[in-house]
PDB file of C-alpha atoms and ligand atoms in Angstrom:
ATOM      1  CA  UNK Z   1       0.000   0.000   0.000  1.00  0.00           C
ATOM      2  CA  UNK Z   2       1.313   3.516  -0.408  1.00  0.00           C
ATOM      3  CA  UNK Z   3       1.362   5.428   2.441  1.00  0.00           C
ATOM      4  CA  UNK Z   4       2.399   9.173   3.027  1.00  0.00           C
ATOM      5  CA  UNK Z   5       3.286   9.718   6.758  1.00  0.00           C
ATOM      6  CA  UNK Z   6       4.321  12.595   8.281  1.00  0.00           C
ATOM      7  CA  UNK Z   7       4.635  14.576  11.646  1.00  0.00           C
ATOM      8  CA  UNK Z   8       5.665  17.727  13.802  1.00  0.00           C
ATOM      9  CA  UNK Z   9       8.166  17.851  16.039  1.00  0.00           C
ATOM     10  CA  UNK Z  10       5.937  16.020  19.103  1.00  0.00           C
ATOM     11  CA  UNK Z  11       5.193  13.480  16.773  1.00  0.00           C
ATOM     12  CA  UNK Z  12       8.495  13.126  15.036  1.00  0.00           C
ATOM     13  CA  UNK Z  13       9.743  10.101  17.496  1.00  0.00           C
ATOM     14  CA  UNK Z  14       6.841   8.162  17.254  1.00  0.00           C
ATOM     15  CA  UNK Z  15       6.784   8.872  12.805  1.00  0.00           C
ATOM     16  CA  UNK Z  16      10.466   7.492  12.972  1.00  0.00           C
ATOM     17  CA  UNK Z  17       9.367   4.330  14.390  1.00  0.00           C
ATOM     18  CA  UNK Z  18       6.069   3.700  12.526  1.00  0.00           C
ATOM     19  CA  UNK Z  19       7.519   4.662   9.002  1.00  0.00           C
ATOM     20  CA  UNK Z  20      10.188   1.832  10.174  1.00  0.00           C
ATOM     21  CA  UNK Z  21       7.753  -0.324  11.257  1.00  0.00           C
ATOM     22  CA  UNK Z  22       5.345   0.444   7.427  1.00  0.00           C
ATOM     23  CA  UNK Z  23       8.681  -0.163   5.716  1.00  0.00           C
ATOM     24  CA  UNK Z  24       9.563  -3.548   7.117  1.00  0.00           C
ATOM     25  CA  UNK Z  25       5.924  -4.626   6.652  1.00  0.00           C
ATOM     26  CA  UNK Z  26       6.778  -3.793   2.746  1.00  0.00           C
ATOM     27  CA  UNK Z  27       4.334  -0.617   2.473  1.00  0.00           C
ATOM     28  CA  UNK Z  28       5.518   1.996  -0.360  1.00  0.00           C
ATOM     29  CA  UNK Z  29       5.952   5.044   2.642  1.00  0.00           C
ATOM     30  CA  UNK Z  30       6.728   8.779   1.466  1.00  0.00           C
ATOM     31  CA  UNK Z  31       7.870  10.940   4.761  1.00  0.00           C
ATOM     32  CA  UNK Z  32       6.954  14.159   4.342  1.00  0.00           C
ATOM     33  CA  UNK Z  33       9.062  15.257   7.501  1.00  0.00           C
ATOM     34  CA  UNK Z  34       9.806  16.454   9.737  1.00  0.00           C
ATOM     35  CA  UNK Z  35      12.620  15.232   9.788  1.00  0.00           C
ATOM     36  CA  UNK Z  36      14.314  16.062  13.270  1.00  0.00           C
ATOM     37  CA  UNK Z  37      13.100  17.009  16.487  1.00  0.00           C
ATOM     38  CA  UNK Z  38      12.928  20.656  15.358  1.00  0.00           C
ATOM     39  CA  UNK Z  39       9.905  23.363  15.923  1.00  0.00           C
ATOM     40  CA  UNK Z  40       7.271  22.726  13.316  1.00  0.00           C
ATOM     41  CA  UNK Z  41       3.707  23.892  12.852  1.00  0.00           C
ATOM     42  CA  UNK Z  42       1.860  20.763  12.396  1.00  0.00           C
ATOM     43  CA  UNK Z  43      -0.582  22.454   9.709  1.00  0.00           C
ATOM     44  CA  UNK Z  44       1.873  22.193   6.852  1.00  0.00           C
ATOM     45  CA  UNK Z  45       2.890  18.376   7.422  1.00  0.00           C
ATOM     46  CA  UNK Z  46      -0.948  17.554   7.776  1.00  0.00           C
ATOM     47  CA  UNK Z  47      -1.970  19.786   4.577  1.00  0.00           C
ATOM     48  CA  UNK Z  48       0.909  17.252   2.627  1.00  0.00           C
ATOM     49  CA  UNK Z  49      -0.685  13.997   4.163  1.00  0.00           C
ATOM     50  CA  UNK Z  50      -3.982  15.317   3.191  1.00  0.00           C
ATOM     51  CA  UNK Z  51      -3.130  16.645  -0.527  1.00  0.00           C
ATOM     52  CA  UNK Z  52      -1.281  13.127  -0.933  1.00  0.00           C
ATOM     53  CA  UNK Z  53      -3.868  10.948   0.010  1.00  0.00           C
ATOM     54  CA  UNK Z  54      -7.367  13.185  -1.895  1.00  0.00           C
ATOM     55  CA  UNK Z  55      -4.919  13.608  -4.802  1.00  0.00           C
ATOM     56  CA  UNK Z  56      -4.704   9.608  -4.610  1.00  0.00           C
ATOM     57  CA  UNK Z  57      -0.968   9.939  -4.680  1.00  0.00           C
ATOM     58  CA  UNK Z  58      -1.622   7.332  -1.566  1.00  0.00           C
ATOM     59  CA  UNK Z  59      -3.844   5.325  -0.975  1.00  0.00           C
ATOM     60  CA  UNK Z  60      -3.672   6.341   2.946  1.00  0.00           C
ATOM     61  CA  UNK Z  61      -2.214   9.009   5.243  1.00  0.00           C
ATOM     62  CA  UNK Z  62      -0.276   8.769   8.982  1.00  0.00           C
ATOM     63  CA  UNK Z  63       0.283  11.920  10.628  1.00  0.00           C
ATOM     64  CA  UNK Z  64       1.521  12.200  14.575  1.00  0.00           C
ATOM     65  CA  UNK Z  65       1.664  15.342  16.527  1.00  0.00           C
ATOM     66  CA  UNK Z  66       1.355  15.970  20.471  1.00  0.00           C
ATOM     67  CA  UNK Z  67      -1.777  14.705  20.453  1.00  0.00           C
ATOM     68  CA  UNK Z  68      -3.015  13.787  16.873  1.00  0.00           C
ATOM     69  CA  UNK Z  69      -6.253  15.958  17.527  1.00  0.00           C
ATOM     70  CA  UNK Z  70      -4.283  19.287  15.573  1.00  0.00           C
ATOM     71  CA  UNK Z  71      -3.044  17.184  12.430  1.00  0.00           C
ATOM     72  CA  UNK Z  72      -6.821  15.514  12.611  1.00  0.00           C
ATOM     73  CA  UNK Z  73      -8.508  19.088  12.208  1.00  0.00           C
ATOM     74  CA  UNK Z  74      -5.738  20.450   9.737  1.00  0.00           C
ATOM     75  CA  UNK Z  75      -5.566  17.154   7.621  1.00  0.00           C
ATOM     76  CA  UNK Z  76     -10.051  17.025   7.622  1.00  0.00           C
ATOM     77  CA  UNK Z  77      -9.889  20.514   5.738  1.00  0.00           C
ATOM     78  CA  UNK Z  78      -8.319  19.089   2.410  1.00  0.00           C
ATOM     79  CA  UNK Z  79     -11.492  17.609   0.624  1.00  0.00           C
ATOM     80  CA  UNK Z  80     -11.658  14.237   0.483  1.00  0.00           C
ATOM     81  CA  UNK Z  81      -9.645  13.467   3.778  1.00  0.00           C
ATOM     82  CA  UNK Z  82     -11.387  11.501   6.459  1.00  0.00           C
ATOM     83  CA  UNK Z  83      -9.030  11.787   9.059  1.00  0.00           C
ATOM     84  CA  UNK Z  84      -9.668  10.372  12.539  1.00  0.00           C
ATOM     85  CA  UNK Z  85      -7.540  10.381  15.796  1.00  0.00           C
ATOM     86  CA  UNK Z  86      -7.456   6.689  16.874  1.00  0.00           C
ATOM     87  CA  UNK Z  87      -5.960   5.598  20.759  1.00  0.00           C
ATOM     88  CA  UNK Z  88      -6.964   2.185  20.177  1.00  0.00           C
ATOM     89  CA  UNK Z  89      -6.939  -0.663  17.364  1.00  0.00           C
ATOM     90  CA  UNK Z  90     -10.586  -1.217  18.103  1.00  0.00           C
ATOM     91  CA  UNK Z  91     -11.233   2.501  17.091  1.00  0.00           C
ATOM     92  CA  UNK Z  92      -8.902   1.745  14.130  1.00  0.00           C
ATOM     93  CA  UNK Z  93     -11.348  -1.081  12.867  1.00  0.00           C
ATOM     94  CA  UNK Z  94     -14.254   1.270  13.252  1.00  0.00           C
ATOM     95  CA  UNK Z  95     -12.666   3.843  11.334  1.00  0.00           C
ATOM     96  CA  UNK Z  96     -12.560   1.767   8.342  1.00  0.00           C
ATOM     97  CA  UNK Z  97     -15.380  -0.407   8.544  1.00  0.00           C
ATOM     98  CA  UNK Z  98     -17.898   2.183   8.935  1.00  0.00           C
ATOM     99  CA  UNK Z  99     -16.511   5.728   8.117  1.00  0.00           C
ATOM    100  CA  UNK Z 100     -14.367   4.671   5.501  1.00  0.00           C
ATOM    101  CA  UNK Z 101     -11.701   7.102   7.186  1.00  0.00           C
ATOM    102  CA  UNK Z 102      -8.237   7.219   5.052  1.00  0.00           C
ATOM    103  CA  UNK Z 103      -5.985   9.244   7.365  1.00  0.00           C
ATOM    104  CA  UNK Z 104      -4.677   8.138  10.651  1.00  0.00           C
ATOM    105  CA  UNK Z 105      -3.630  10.422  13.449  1.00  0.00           C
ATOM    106  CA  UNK Z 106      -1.637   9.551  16.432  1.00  0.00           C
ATOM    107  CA  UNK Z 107      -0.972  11.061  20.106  1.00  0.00           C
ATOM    108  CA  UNK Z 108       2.961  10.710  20.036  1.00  0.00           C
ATOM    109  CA  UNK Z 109       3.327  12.354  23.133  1.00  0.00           C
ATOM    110  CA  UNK Z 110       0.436   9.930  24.984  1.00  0.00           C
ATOM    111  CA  UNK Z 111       1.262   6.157  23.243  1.00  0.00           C
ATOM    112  CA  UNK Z 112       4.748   4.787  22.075  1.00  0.00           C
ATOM    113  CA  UNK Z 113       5.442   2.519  19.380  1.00  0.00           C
ATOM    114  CA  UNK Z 114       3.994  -1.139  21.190  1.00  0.00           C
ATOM    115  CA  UNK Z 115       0.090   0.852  21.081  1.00  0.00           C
ATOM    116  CA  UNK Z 116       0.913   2.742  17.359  1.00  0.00           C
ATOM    117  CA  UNK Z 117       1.594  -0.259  15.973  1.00  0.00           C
ATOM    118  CA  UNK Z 118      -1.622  -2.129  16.006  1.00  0.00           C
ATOM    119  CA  UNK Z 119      -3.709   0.630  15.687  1.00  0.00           C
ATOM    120  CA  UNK Z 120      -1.695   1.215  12.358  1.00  0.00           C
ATOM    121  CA  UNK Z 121      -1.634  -2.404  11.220  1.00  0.00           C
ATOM    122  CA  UNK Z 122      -5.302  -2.753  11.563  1.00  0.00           C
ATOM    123  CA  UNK Z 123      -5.920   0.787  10.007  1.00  0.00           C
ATOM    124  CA  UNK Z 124      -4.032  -0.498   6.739  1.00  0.00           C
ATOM    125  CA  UNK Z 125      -5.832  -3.938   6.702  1.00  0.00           C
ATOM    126  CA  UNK Z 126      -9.068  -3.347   7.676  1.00  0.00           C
ATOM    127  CA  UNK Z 127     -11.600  -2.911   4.150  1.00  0.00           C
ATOM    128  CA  UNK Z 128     -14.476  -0.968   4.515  1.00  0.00           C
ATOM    129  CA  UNK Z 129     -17.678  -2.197   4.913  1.00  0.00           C
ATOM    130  CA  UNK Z 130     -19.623   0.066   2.117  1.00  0.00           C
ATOM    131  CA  UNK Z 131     -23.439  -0.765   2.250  1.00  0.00           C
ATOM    132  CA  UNK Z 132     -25.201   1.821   4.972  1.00  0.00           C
ATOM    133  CA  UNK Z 133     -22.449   2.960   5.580  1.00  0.00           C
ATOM    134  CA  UNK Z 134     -21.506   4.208   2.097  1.00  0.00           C
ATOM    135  CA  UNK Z 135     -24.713   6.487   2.246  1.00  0.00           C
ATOM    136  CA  UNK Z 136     -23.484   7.871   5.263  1.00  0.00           C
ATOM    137  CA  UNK Z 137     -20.363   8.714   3.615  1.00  0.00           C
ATOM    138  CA  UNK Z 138     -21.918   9.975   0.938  1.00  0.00           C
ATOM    139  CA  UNK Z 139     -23.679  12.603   3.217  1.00  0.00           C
ATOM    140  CA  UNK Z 140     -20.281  13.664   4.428  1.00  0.00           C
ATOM    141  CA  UNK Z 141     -19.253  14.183   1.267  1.00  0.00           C
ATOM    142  CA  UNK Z 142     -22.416  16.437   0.457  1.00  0.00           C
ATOM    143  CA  UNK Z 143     -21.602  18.272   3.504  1.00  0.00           C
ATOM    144  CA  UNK Z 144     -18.140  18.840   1.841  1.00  0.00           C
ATOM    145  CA  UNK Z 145     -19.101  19.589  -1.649  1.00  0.00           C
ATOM    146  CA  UNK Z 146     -22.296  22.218   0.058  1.00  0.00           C
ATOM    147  CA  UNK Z 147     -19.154  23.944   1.794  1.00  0.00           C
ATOM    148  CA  UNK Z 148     -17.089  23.835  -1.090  1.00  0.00           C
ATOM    149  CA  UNK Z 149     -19.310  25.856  -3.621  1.00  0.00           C
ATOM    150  CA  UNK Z 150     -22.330  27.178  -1.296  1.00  0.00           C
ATOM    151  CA  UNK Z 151     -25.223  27.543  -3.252  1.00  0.00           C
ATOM    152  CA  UNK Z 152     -26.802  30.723  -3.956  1.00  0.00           C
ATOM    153  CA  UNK Z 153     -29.754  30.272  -1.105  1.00  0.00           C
ATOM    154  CA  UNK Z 154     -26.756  29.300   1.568  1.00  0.00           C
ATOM    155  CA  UNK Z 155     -25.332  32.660   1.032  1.00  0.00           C
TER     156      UNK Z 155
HETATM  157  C1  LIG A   1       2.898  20.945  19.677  1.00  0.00           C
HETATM  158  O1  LIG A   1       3.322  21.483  20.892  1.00  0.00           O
HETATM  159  C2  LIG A   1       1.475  20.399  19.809  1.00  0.00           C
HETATM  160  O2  LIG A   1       0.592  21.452  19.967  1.00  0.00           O
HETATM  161  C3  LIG A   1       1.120  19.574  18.591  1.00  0.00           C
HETATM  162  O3  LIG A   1       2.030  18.541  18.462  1.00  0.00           O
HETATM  163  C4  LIG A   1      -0.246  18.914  18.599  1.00  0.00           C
HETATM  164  O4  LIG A   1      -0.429  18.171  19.768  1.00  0.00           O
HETATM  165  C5  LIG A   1      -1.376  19.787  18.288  1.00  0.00           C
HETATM  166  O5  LIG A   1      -2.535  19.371  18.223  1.00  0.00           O
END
């Protein structure tokens, strides 16, 4: 699977280890940075996740800050993301199976790699159920596409 993965500096331990970890498993990763413990605003590496991954460049997106809730929000407002901050492979599974989500975040500063790694693994191997839950998608999308070009009554 490609995979574009990226993180700030909070995350940037944690990234290290997971693009590793993606590698090994014989993933196609991309690291978008950072690339060192250094001050950076989370925004840009989670706009280059997001425009890899609704571009189709890959076929999913890892991002790790602090928390994962900053690169979550940043990553959501490229169109087509469906980012989601997952603490637990259980949440993982859900995130595929019913919301179809295709960027992981992660709290680098909260888990370490033995709690990244499954969430991750099942992330990348879990499909997505479709049926219901592709309607609901669909209404996401709308939501999306309404906020993208308003129509004239919306403004
Ligand atoms: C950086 O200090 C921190 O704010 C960032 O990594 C992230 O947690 C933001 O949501």
């Amino acid at each position: 699977m490609r995979i574009h993965i990226g993180a700030d500096h909070a995350g940037f331990t944690l990234k290290e280890a997971v693009r590793e970890h993606l590698v090994e498993a014989g993933h196609d990763v991309t690291d978008v940075g950072a690339y060192s413990e250094e001050s950076v605003d989370y925004p840009v590496i989670a706009e280059k996740v997001g425009r890899a991954v609704a571009s189709g460049a890959a076929d999913r997106g890892v991002i790790v800050c602090g928390t994962g809730l900053g690169v979550a929000i940043a990553a959501n407002k490229v169109r087509g993301v469906r980012a989601v901050q997952v603490m637990t492979p259980a949440f993982a599974e859900m995130a595929r199976r019913h919301n179809d989500a295709n960027v992981v975040t992660l709290a680098g500063r909260s888990i370490g790699s033995d709690e990244a790694f499954p969430i991750v693994d099942v992330f990348l191997s879990t499909d997505f159920e479709g049926d219901r839950h592709q309607r609901r998608v669909d209404q996401i999308s709308a939501i999306e596409a309404a906020e993208a070009c308003p129509t004239p009554s919306a403004l």
